[in-house]
Amino acid sequence: MARLPLLALSTILISASLLNLALSKTLKRDVKALNEIKASLGWRVVYAWVGDDPCGDGDLPPWSGVTCSTQGDYRVVTELEVYAVSIVGPFPTAVTNLLDLTRLDLHNNKLTGPIPPQIGRLKRLKILNLRWNKLQDAIPPEIGELRSLTHLYLSFNNFKGEIPREFSNLPELRYLYLQENRLIGRIPPELGTLQNLRHLDVGNNHLVGTIRELIRIEGCFPALRNLYLNNNYLTGGIPAQLANLSNLEILYLSYNKMSGVIPSGLARIPKLTYLYLDHNQFTGRIPDAFYKHPFLKEMYIEGNAFRPGVNPIGFHKVLEVSDIEFIV
C-alpha cells in the first residue's frame, strides 16, 4: 500500500476535524446560555453575533469571541472572550451554564453588581479574567471550587469584604491579581500552601496584619516570585523568615505602616531584583549585603526614618508589571 506524504496526511486530518466540527450539533444548553447572554449584553456585542448557533451554522462563522470544540456528537463552548467593548450591566449569570468553559474573559468593560455564587459550577475553568470592571460586593468563596484555575484576575473593581480563604483550595493557581479593590481584613496565610503560586498582588486595598502572620505556615509560598503588598495598612516589621521565600524577585511593601530594621538575611534571597520599602516607618540602616547583591537593580527607601547616609539603589521609576505577559 502506497503511503501518503506527511503533509497530505496532515491536511486530511485537519479537514476531517473541521468537517466533524461543522457536522456536529452545538449542545442546546450552550446555545440557550449564549443567546441569554446575547440578550443581556447590548448592541456592542450583538452586532457581531449573527445567526442562531454561537458555534457557527452552515456558512456563518462562530460568534466573535466564542471558541467551541467537539465532544462526542456535539460541539460545546470552551472559551468566551468579550472584552473592551463597554458592556454595561450586571454580570451575565447565564455564563455559569457554560459548563465546559476553560477561559472566561470579560475584562475592561462596565459590568456591575456581584459575581454570582454559581460561578463555582465552571469546574473546567483555567482562566478567569474580570479585571477593569465595576463589580461589587464580596468575592464569592465559590471561586475556590474551580480547582483547575491557573489565572485569576479580579483587580480594578469595587470588591469589598475579605479575601476568601477558599482560594487556598486552588492547587493549580499561578497568578492571583486582587489589587485596586476595597478588600479588608488580613491576607489568608493559607494562600501560602499554594505550591504553584508565582504572583500575588493585593496592593491598593485596605488590608491589615503583618508579614509574620502571612508567612507563618512552614514551607509557605515555595514558588512565589512577585509579592505586591503595597498601599495597605500592614504593620510590624520584616521577619527574617521572609528570606525563606527563596524564589522572590519582586517585594513591594511601599505605603504601609511597617516599622523596625531591615534584616540582613533578606539580602540572601538569590534572585531579588526589586525591593520597595518606601513610605513606611523603617529605622536603622540598610545592611551592606544589599549593596553587593548581584541581582538587585532597584531599592526604594524614601519616606522612612533610616539613619543619615543610607542610599537607595538604581534608577527610581514606578515599577509596573503588566498582567498581559502572564496570560496564556
mmCIF file of C-alpha atoms in Angstrom:
data_model
loop_
_atom_site.group_PDB
_atom_site.id
_atom_site.type_symbol
_atom_site.label_atom_id
_atom_site.label_comp_id
_atom_site.label_asym_id
_atom_site.label_seq_id
_atom_site.Cartn_x
_atom_site.Cartn_y
_atom_site.Cartn_z
ATOM 1 C CA MET A 1 0.000 0.000 0.000
ATOM 2 C CA ALA A 2 1.317 3.419 -1.001
ATOM 3 C CA ARG A 3 1.971 5.795 1.871
ATOM 4 C CA LEU A 4 0.597 9.334 1.818
ATOM 5 C CA PRO A 5 3.114 12.166 2.227
ATOM 6 C CA LEU A 6 3.128 13.570 5.762
ATOM 7 C CA LEU A 7 1.821 16.983 4.603
ATOM 8 C CA ALA A 8 -1.070 15.403 2.695
ATOM 9 C CA LEU A 9 -1.938 13.220 5.687
ATOM 10 C CA SER A 10 -1.930 16.252 7.991
ATOM 11 C CA THR A 11 -4.196 18.145 5.581
ATOM 12 C CA ILE A 12 -6.650 15.248 5.510
ATOM 13 C CA LEU A 13 -6.708 15.009 9.303
ATOM 14 C CA ILE A 14 -7.280 18.748 9.721
ATOM 15 C CA SER A 15 -10.017 18.721 7.062
ATOM 16 C CA ALA A 16 -11.709 15.776 8.732
ATOM 17 C CA SER A 17 -11.559 17.555 12.076
ATOM 18 C CA LEU A 18 -13.113 20.706 10.624
ATOM 19 C CA LEU A 19 -15.781 18.659 8.855
ATOM 20 C CA ASN A 20 -16.592 16.865 12.107
ATOM 21 C CA LEU A 21 -16.899 20.230 13.886
ATOM 22 C CA ALA A 22 -19.166 21.544 11.124
ATOM 23 C CA LEU A 23 -21.438 18.483 11.154
ATOM 24 C CA SER A 24 -21.740 18.305 14.920
ATOM 25 C CA LYS A 25 -24.627 19.970 16.643
ATOM 26 C CA THR A 26 -23.992 22.526 19.345
ATOM 27 C CA LEU A 27 -25.219 21.422 22.741
ATOM 28 C CA LYS A 28 -28.622 23.001 23.376
ATOM 29 C CA ARG A 29 -27.553 24.040 26.862
ATOM 30 C CA ASP A 30 -24.745 26.186 25.414
ATOM 31 C CA VAL A 31 -26.905 27.635 22.635
ATOM 32 C CA LYS A 32 -29.511 28.676 25.188
ATOM 33 C CA ALA A 33 -26.889 30.174 27.516
ATOM 34 C CA LEU A 34 -25.166 32.195 24.776
ATOM 35 C CA ASN A 35 -28.464 33.527 23.484
ATOM 36 C CA GLU A 36 -29.380 34.617 27.010
ATOM 37 C CA ILE A 37 -26.003 36.335 27.296
ATOM 38 C CA LYS A 38 -26.556 37.933 23.895
ATOM 39 C CA ALA A 39 -29.887 39.335 25.063
ATOM 40 C CA SER A 40 -28.276 40.868 28.142
ATOM 41 C CA LEU A 41 -25.066 42.372 26.774
ATOM 42 C CA GLY A 42 -26.359 45.036 24.398
ATOM 43 C CA TRP A 43 -25.670 46.139 20.863
ATOM 44 C CA ARG A 44 -21.872 46.347 21.109
ATOM 45 C CA VAL A 45 -21.571 42.588 21.090
ATOM 46 C CA VAL A 46 -24.873 41.659 19.438
ATOM 47 C CA TYR A 47 -23.888 43.157 16.080
ATOM 48 C CA ALA A 48 -21.033 40.633 15.839
ATOM 49 C CA TRP A 49 -23.118 37.688 16.989
ATOM 50 C CA VAL A 50 -25.006 36.647 13.852
ATOM 51 C CA GLY A 51 -27.096 33.525 13.485
ATOM 52 C CA ASP A 52 -28.765 31.208 15.956
ATOM 53 C CA ASP A 53 -25.789 28.977 16.701
ATOM 54 C CA PRO A 54 -22.839 30.515 18.611
ATOM 55 C CA CYS A 55 -20.521 27.817 17.259
ATOM 56 C CA GLY A 56 -21.406 28.605 13.659
ATOM 57 C CA ASP A 57 -24.198 27.386 11.440
ATOM 58 C CA GLY A 58 -23.691 26.482 7.812
ATOM 59 C CA ASP A 59 -21.892 29.360 6.118
ATOM 60 C CA LEU A 60 -21.909 31.502 9.271
ATOM 61 C CA PRO A 61 -18.747 31.515 11.405
ATOM 62 C CA PRO A 62 -18.745 31.149 15.192
ATOM 63 C CA TRP A 63 -19.720 34.229 17.123
ATOM 64 C CA SER A 64 -16.891 36.651 17.778
ATOM 65 C CA GLY A 65 -15.054 35.734 20.969
ATOM 66 C CA VAL A 66 -16.650 32.283 21.151
ATOM 67 C CA THR A 67 -14.485 29.185 20.803
ATOM 68 C CA CYS A 68 -16.020 25.734 20.501
ATOM 69 C CA SER A 69 -14.752 22.169 20.422
ATOM 70 C CA THR A 70 -16.253 18.789 19.653
ATOM 71 C CA GLN A 71 -17.136 16.359 22.404
ATOM 72 C CA GLY A 72 -18.629 13.188 21.008
ATOM 73 C CA ASP A 73 -21.520 14.100 18.725
ATOM 74 C CA TYR A 74 -21.825 17.670 19.994
ATOM 75 C CA ARG A 75 -20.000 20.967 19.975
ATOM 76 C CA VAL A 76 -19.532 22.796 23.267
ATOM 77 C CA VAL A 77 -18.349 26.297 24.111
ATOM 78 C CA THR A 78 -14.890 26.195 25.698
ATOM 79 C CA GLU A 79 -13.848 29.867 25.611
ATOM 80 C CA LEU A 80 -15.718 33.152 25.892
ATOM 81 C CA GLU A 81 -13.776 36.384 25.374
ATOM 82 C CA VAL A 82 -15.786 39.594 25.223
ATOM 83 C CA TYR A 83 -13.580 42.394 26.488
ATOM 84 C CA ALA A 84 -13.064 46.127 25.991
ATOM 85 C CA VAL A 85 -16.453 46.685 24.360
ATOM 86 C CA SER A 86 -18.065 48.746 27.145
ATOM 87 C CA ILE A 87 -20.583 46.119 28.207
ATOM 88 C CA VAL A 88 -22.891 47.736 30.742
ATOM 89 C CA GLY A 89 -24.992 45.913 33.308
ATOM 90 C CA PRO A 90 -24.804 43.062 35.802
ATOM 91 C CA PHE A 91 -22.562 40.051 35.426
ATOM 92 C CA PRO A 92 -24.391 37.714 32.975
ATOM 93 C CA THR A 93 -25.393 34.804 35.198
ATOM 94 C CA ALA A 94 -26.115 32.626 32.152
ATOM 95 C CA VAL A 95 -22.339 32.330 31.729
ATOM 96 C CA THR A 96 -22.370 29.872 34.612
ATOM 97 C CA ASN A 97 -24.346 27.430 32.456
ATOM 98 C CA LEU A 98 -21.402 27.058 30.043
ATOM 99 C CA LEU A 99 -20.044 24.106 31.984
ATOM 100 C CA ASP A 100 -17.209 23.315 29.560
ATOM 101 C CA LEU A 101 -15.590 26.766 29.693
ATOM 102 C CA THR A 102 -11.833 26.771 30.201
ATOM 103 C CA ARG A 103 -11.392 30.535 29.657
ATOM 104 C CA LEU A 104 -13.758 33.372 30.600
ATOM 105 C CA ASP A 105 -12.505 36.854 29.744
ATOM 106 C CA LEU A 106 -14.844 39.815 30.264
ATOM 107 C CA HIS A 107 -12.188 42.334 31.286
ATOM 108 C CA ASN A 108 -12.234 46.076 30.634
ATOM 109 C CA ASN A 109 -15.994 46.524 30.487
ATOM 110 C CA LYS A 110 -18.544 48.153 32.794
ATOM 111 C CA LEU A 111 -20.050 45.146 34.498
ATOM 112 C CA THR A 112 -21.650 45.883 37.858
ATOM 113 C CA GLY A 113 -23.052 44.020 40.827
ATOM 114 C CA PRO A 114 -21.675 40.809 42.356
ATOM 115 C CA ILE A 115 -20.151 37.727 40.806
ATOM 116 C CA PRO A 116 -22.898 35.125 41.268
ATOM 117 C CA PRO A 117 -22.070 32.155 43.505
ATOM 118 C CA GLN A 118 -22.992 29.886 40.596
ATOM 119 C CA ILE A 119 -19.528 30.673 39.211
ATOM 120 C CA GLY A 120 -18.441 27.618 41.183
ATOM 121 C CA ARG A 121 -20.151 25.422 38.566
ATOM 122 C CA LEU A 122 -17.426 26.090 35.977
ATOM 123 C CA LYS A 123 -15.207 23.223 37.119
ATOM 124 C CA ARG A 124 -13.055 23.212 33.963
ATOM 125 C CA LEU A 125 -12.213 26.906 34.087
ATOM 126 C CA LYS A 126 -8.494 27.674 33.927
ATOM 127 C CA ILE A 127 -8.508 31.430 33.297
ATOM 128 C CA LEU A 128 -10.994 33.878 34.847
ATOM 129 C CA ASN A 129 -10.353 37.473 33.835
ATOM 130 C CA LEU A 130 -12.789 40.098 35.152
ATOM 131 C CA ARG A 131 -10.355 42.949 35.802
ATOM 132 C CA TRP A 132 -11.206 46.569 34.981
ATOM 133 C CA ASN A 133 -14.956 46.413 35.607
ATOM 134 C CA LYS A 134 -17.213 47.838 38.322
ATOM 135 C CA LEU A 135 -18.038 44.609 40.075
ATOM 136 C CA GLN A 136 -19.070 44.907 43.706
ATOM 137 C CA ASP A 137 -19.811 43.137 46.980
ATOM 138 C CA ALA A 138 -17.788 40.252 48.385
ATOM 139 C CA ILE A 139 -15.729 37.922 46.241
ATOM 140 C CA PRO A 140 -17.703 34.661 46.255
ATOM 141 C CA PRO A 141 -15.921 31.843 48.086
ATOM 142 C CA GLU A 142 -17.301 29.507 45.415
ATOM 143 C CA ILE A 143 -14.377 30.557 43.212
ATOM 144 C CA GLY A 144 -12.423 28.233 45.487
ATOM 145 C CA GLU A 145 -14.288 25.337 43.856
ATOM 146 C CA LEU A 146 -12.618 25.979 40.470
ATOM 147 C CA ARG A 147 -9.795 23.548 41.080
ATOM 148 C CA SER A 148 -8.403 23.788 37.545
ATOM 149 C CA LEU A 149 -7.929 27.567 37.788
ATOM 150 C CA THR A 150 -4.421 28.825 36.974
ATOM 151 C CA HIS A 151 -5.041 32.563 36.409
ATOM 152 C CA LEU A 152 -7.437 34.715 38.464
ATOM 153 C CA TYR A 153 -7.798 38.416 37.618
ATOM 154 C CA LEU A 154 -10.206 40.388 39.800
ATOM 155 C CA SER A 155 -8.211 43.626 40.007
ATOM 156 C CA PHE A 156 -9.550 47.142 39.422
ATOM 157 C CA ASN A 157 -13.097 46.577 40.638
ATOM 158 C CA ASN A 158 -15.045 47.553 43.748
ATOM 159 C CA PHE A 159 -14.949 44.292 45.678
ATOM 160 C CA LYS A 160 -15.412 44.547 49.436
ATOM 161 C CA GLY A 161 -15.028 42.154 52.336
ATOM 162 C CA GLU A 162 -12.171 39.763 52.968
ATOM 163 C CA ILE A 163 -10.061 37.667 50.636
ATOM 164 C CA PRO A 164 -11.708 34.229 50.641
ATOM 165 C CA ARG A 165 -9.671 31.572 52.425
ATOM 166 C CA GLU A 166 -11.191 29.163 49.920
ATOM 167 C CA PHE A 167 -8.639 30.375 47.356
ATOM 168 C CA SER A 168 -6.227 28.036 49.108
ATOM 169 C CA ASN A 169 -8.250 25.170 47.562
ATOM 170 C CA LEU A 170 -6.957 26.052 44.066
ATOM 171 C CA PRO A 171 -3.960 23.719 43.623
ATOM 172 C CA GLU A 172 -3.101 24.905 40.101
ATOM 173 C CA LEU A 173 -3.302 28.659 40.775
ATOM 174 C CA ARG A 174 -0.257 30.535 39.483
ATOM 175 C CA TYR A 175 -1.340 34.174 39.221
ATOM 176 C CA LEU A 176 -3.657 35.964 41.646
ATOM 177 C CA TYR A 177 -4.489 39.620 40.987
ATOM 178 C CA LEU A 178 -6.663 41.372 43.580
ATOM 179 C CA GLN A 179 -5.185 44.886 43.520
ATOM 180 C CA GLU A 180 -7.194 48.105 43.395
ATOM 181 C CA ASN A 181 -10.309 46.993 45.252
ATOM 182 C CA ARG A 182 -11.727 47.718 48.722
ATOM 183 C CA LEU A 183 -10.749 44.499 50.415
ATOM 184 C CA ILE A 184 -10.357 44.467 54.189
ATOM 185 C CA GLY A 185 -9.047 42.148 56.885
ATOM 186 C CA ARG A 186 -5.931 40.002 56.802
ATOM 187 C CA ILE A 187 -4.403 38.177 53.882
ATOM 188 C CA PRO A 188 -5.173 34.487 54.489
ATOM 189 C CA PRO A 189 -1.918 32.703 55.356
ATOM 190 C CA GLU A 190 -3.481 29.598 53.807
ATOM 191 C CA LEU A 191 -2.551 31.076 50.430
ATOM 192 C CA GLY A 192 0.999 30.053 51.314
ATOM 193 C CA THR A 193 0.032 26.408 50.796
ATOM 194 C CA LEU A 194 -0.451 27.004 47.059
ATOM 195 C CA GLN A 195 2.503 25.138 45.599
ATOM 196 C CA ASN A 196 2.322 26.794 42.147
ATOM 197 C CA LEU A 197 1.537 30.409 43.074
ATOM 198 C CA ARG A 198 4.057 32.688 41.355
ATOM 199 C CA HIS A 199 2.461 36.116 41.516
ATOM 200 C CA LEU A 200 0.357 37.567 44.342
ATOM 201 C CA ASP A 201 -0.852 41.161 44.067
ATOM 202 C CA VAL A 202 -3.121 42.545 46.793
ATOM 203 C CA GLY A 203 -1.904 46.139 46.535
ATOM 204 C CA ASN A 204 -4.124 49.198 46.929
ATOM 205 C CA ASN A 205 -6.707 47.745 49.269
ATOM 206 C CA HIS A 206 -7.485 48.234 52.983
ATOM 207 C CA LEU A 207 -5.723 45.152 54.299
ATOM 208 C CA VAL A 208 -4.213 44.891 57.786
ATOM 209 C CA GLY A 209 -1.957 42.492 59.658
ATOM 210 C CA THR A 210 1.724 41.613 59.453
ATOM 211 C CA ILE A 211 4.047 39.738 57.142
ATOM 212 C CA ARG A 212 4.868 37.422 60.035
ATOM 213 C CA GLU A 213 1.230 36.310 60.108
ATOM 214 C CA LEU A 214 1.196 35.845 56.344
ATOM 215 C CA ILE A 215 4.207 33.500 56.241
ATOM 216 C CA ARG A 216 3.587 31.616 59.465
ATOM 217 C CA ILE A 217 2.966 28.270 57.723
ATOM 218 C CA GLU A 218 6.213 26.328 57.373
ATOM 219 C CA GLY A 219 7.392 25.962 53.782
ATOM 220 C CA CYS A 220 4.904 28.557 52.532
ATOM 221 C CA PHE A 221 4.885 30.147 49.080
ATOM 222 C CA PRO A 222 7.527 27.812 47.599
ATOM 223 C CA ALA A 223 7.149 29.116 44.019
ATOM 224 C CA LEU A 224 6.356 32.792 44.702
ATOM 225 C CA ARG A 225 8.312 35.250 42.561
ATOM 226 C CA ASN A 226 6.378 38.504 42.894
ATOM 227 C CA LEU A 227 4.752 39.724 46.122
ATOM 228 C CA TYR A 228 2.836 43.008 45.986
ATOM 229 C CA LEU A 229 1.555 44.209 49.376
ATOM 230 C CA ASN A 230 1.811 47.937 48.702
ATOM 231 C CA ASN A 231 -0.680 50.657 49.664
ATOM 232 C CA ASN A 232 -2.382 48.884 52.534
ATOM 233 C CA TYR A 233 -2.287 49.201 56.331
ATOM 234 C CA LEU A 234 0.218 46.481 57.167
ATOM 235 C CA THR A 235 2.148 46.898 60.424
ATOM 236 C CA GLY A 236 5.039 45.206 62.187
ATOM 237 C CA GLY A 237 8.475 44.502 60.793
ATOM 238 C CA ILE A 238 10.018 42.379 58.084
ATOM 239 C CA PRO A 239 10.648 38.976 59.684
ATOM 240 C CA ALA A 240 13.953 37.264 58.943
ATOM 241 C CA GLN A 241 11.926 34.199 57.858
ATOM 242 C CA LEU A 242 10.858 36.077 54.731
ATOM 243 C CA ALA A 243 14.249 35.093 53.298
ATOM 244 C CA ASN A 244 12.888 31.520 53.118
ATOM 245 C CA LEU A 245 10.872 32.613 50.089
ATOM 246 C CA SER A 246 13.923 31.855 48.007
ATOM 247 C CA ASN A 247 12.299 32.427 44.608
ATOM 248 C CA LEU A 248 11.281 36.036 45.306
ATOM 249 C CA GLU A 249 12.256 38.535 42.626
ATOM 250 C CA ILE A 250 9.947 41.467 43.463
ATOM 251 C CA LEU A 251 8.992 42.517 47.002
ATOM 252 C CA TYR A 252 6.715 45.559 47.051
ATOM 253 C CA LEU A 253 5.969 46.919 50.536
ATOM 254 C CA SER A 254 5.543 50.640 49.762
ATOM 255 C CA TYR A 255 2.989 52.826 51.538
ATOM 256 C CA ASN A 256 2.188 50.740 54.582
ATOM 257 C CA LYS A 257 2.764 51.319 58.301
ATOM 258 C CA MET A 258 5.597 48.869 58.743
ATOM 259 C CA SER A 259 8.479 49.537 61.136
ATOM 260 C CA GLY A 260 11.686 48.120 62.580
ATOM 261 C CA VAL A 261 15.040 47.373 60.978
ATOM 262 C CA ILE A 262 15.714 45.585 57.703
ATOM 263 C CA PRO A 263 17.051 42.067 58.376
ATOM 264 C CA SER A 264 20.347 41.326 56.638
ATOM 265 C CA GLY A 265 19.125 37.839 55.798
ATOM 266 C CA LEU A 266 16.754 39.334 53.257
ATOM 267 C CA ALA A 267 19.778 40.018 51.069
ATOM 268 C CA ARG A 268 20.328 36.264 50.800
ATOM 269 C CA ILE A 269 17.291 35.858 48.546
ATOM 270 C CA PRO A 270 19.283 34.876 45.451
ATOM 271 C CA LYS A 271 17.249 36.485 42.648
ATOM 272 C CA LEU A 272 15.801 39.506 44.457
ATOM 273 C CA THR A 273 15.655 42.216 41.795
ATOM 274 C CA TYR A 274 13.252 44.925 43.000
ATOM 275 C CA LEU A 275 12.808 45.883 46.660
ATOM 276 C CA TYR A 276 10.296 48.580 47.592
ATOM 277 C CA LEU A 277 10.497 49.733 51.217
ATOM 278 C CA ASP A 278 9.493 53.367 50.739
ATOM 279 C CA HIS A 279 6.908 55.280 52.759
ATOM 280 C CA ASN A 280 6.826 53.150 55.863
ATOM 281 C CA GLN A 281 8.369 53.663 59.312
ATOM 282 C CA PHE A 282 11.546 51.624 58.971
ATOM 283 C CA THR A 283 14.596 52.631 61.027
ATOM 284 C CA GLY A 284 18.288 51.790 61.363
ATOM 285 C CA ARG A 285 20.485 51.227 58.348
ATOM 286 C CA ILE A 286 20.458 49.105 55.232
ATOM 287 C CA PRO A 287 22.832 46.122 55.639
ATOM 288 C CA ASP A 288 25.856 46.257 53.335
ATOM 289 C CA ALA A 289 24.871 42.937 51.775
ATOM 290 C CA PHE A 290 22.113 44.652 49.796
ATOM 291 C CA TYR A 291 24.636 46.887 48.055
ATOM 292 C CA LYS A 292 26.642 43.838 46.990
ATOM 293 C CA HIS A 293 23.649 41.792 45.799
ATOM 294 C CA PRO A 294 24.295 40.539 42.238
ATOM 295 C CA PHE A 295 20.692 40.917 41.004
ATOM 296 C CA LEU A 296 19.239 43.825 42.983
ATOM 297 C CA LYS A 297 18.531 46.585 40.463
ATOM 298 C CA GLU A 298 16.299 48.927 42.443
ATOM 299 C CA MET A 299 15.748 49.553 46.137
ATOM 300 C CA TYR A 300 13.385 52.317 47.227
ATOM 301 C CA ILE A 301 13.899 53.662 50.747
ATOM 302 C CA GLU A 302 12.470 57.210 50.869
ATOM 303 C CA GLY A 303 9.800 58.183 53.359
ATOM 304 C CA ASN A 304 11.260 56.207 56.275
ATOM 305 C CA ALA A 305 13.392 57.010 59.340
ATOM 306 C CA PHE A 306 16.634 55.383 58.239
ATOM 307 C CA ARG A 307 19.913 56.724 59.563
ATOM 308 C CA PRO A 308 21.604 59.511 57.568
ATOM 309 C CA GLY A 309 23.777 58.205 54.784
ATOM 310 C CA VAL A 310 21.515 55.321 53.773
ATOM 311 C CA ASN A 311 21.348 55.291 49.987
ATOM 312 C CA PRO A 312 18.854 53.848 47.513
ATOM 313 C CA ILE A 313 19.867 51.554 44.682
ATOM 314 C CA GLY A 314 19.233 52.078 40.989
ATOM 315 C CA PHE A 315 17.178 54.493 38.976
ATOM 316 C CA HIS A 316 13.847 55.217 40.583
ATOM 317 C CA LYS A 317 10.802 54.745 38.467
ATOM 318 C CA VAL A 318 7.427 53.295 39.324
ATOM 319 C CA LEU A 319 7.516 49.581 38.677
ATOM 320 C CA GLU A 320 4.580 48.417 36.611
ATOM 321 C CA VAL A 321 4.455 44.764 35.657
ATOM 322 C CA SER A 322 1.724 44.275 33.084
ATOM 323 C CA ASP A 323 -0.504 41.291 33.732
ATOM 324 C CA ILE A 324 -0.794 40.853 29.961
ATOM 325 C CA GLU A 325 2.510 38.971 29.980
ATOM 326 C CA PHE A 326 1.099 36.340 32.329
ATOM 327 C CA ILE A 327 -1.939 35.391 30.245
ATOM 328 C CA VAL A 328 -1.562 32.123 28.368
#
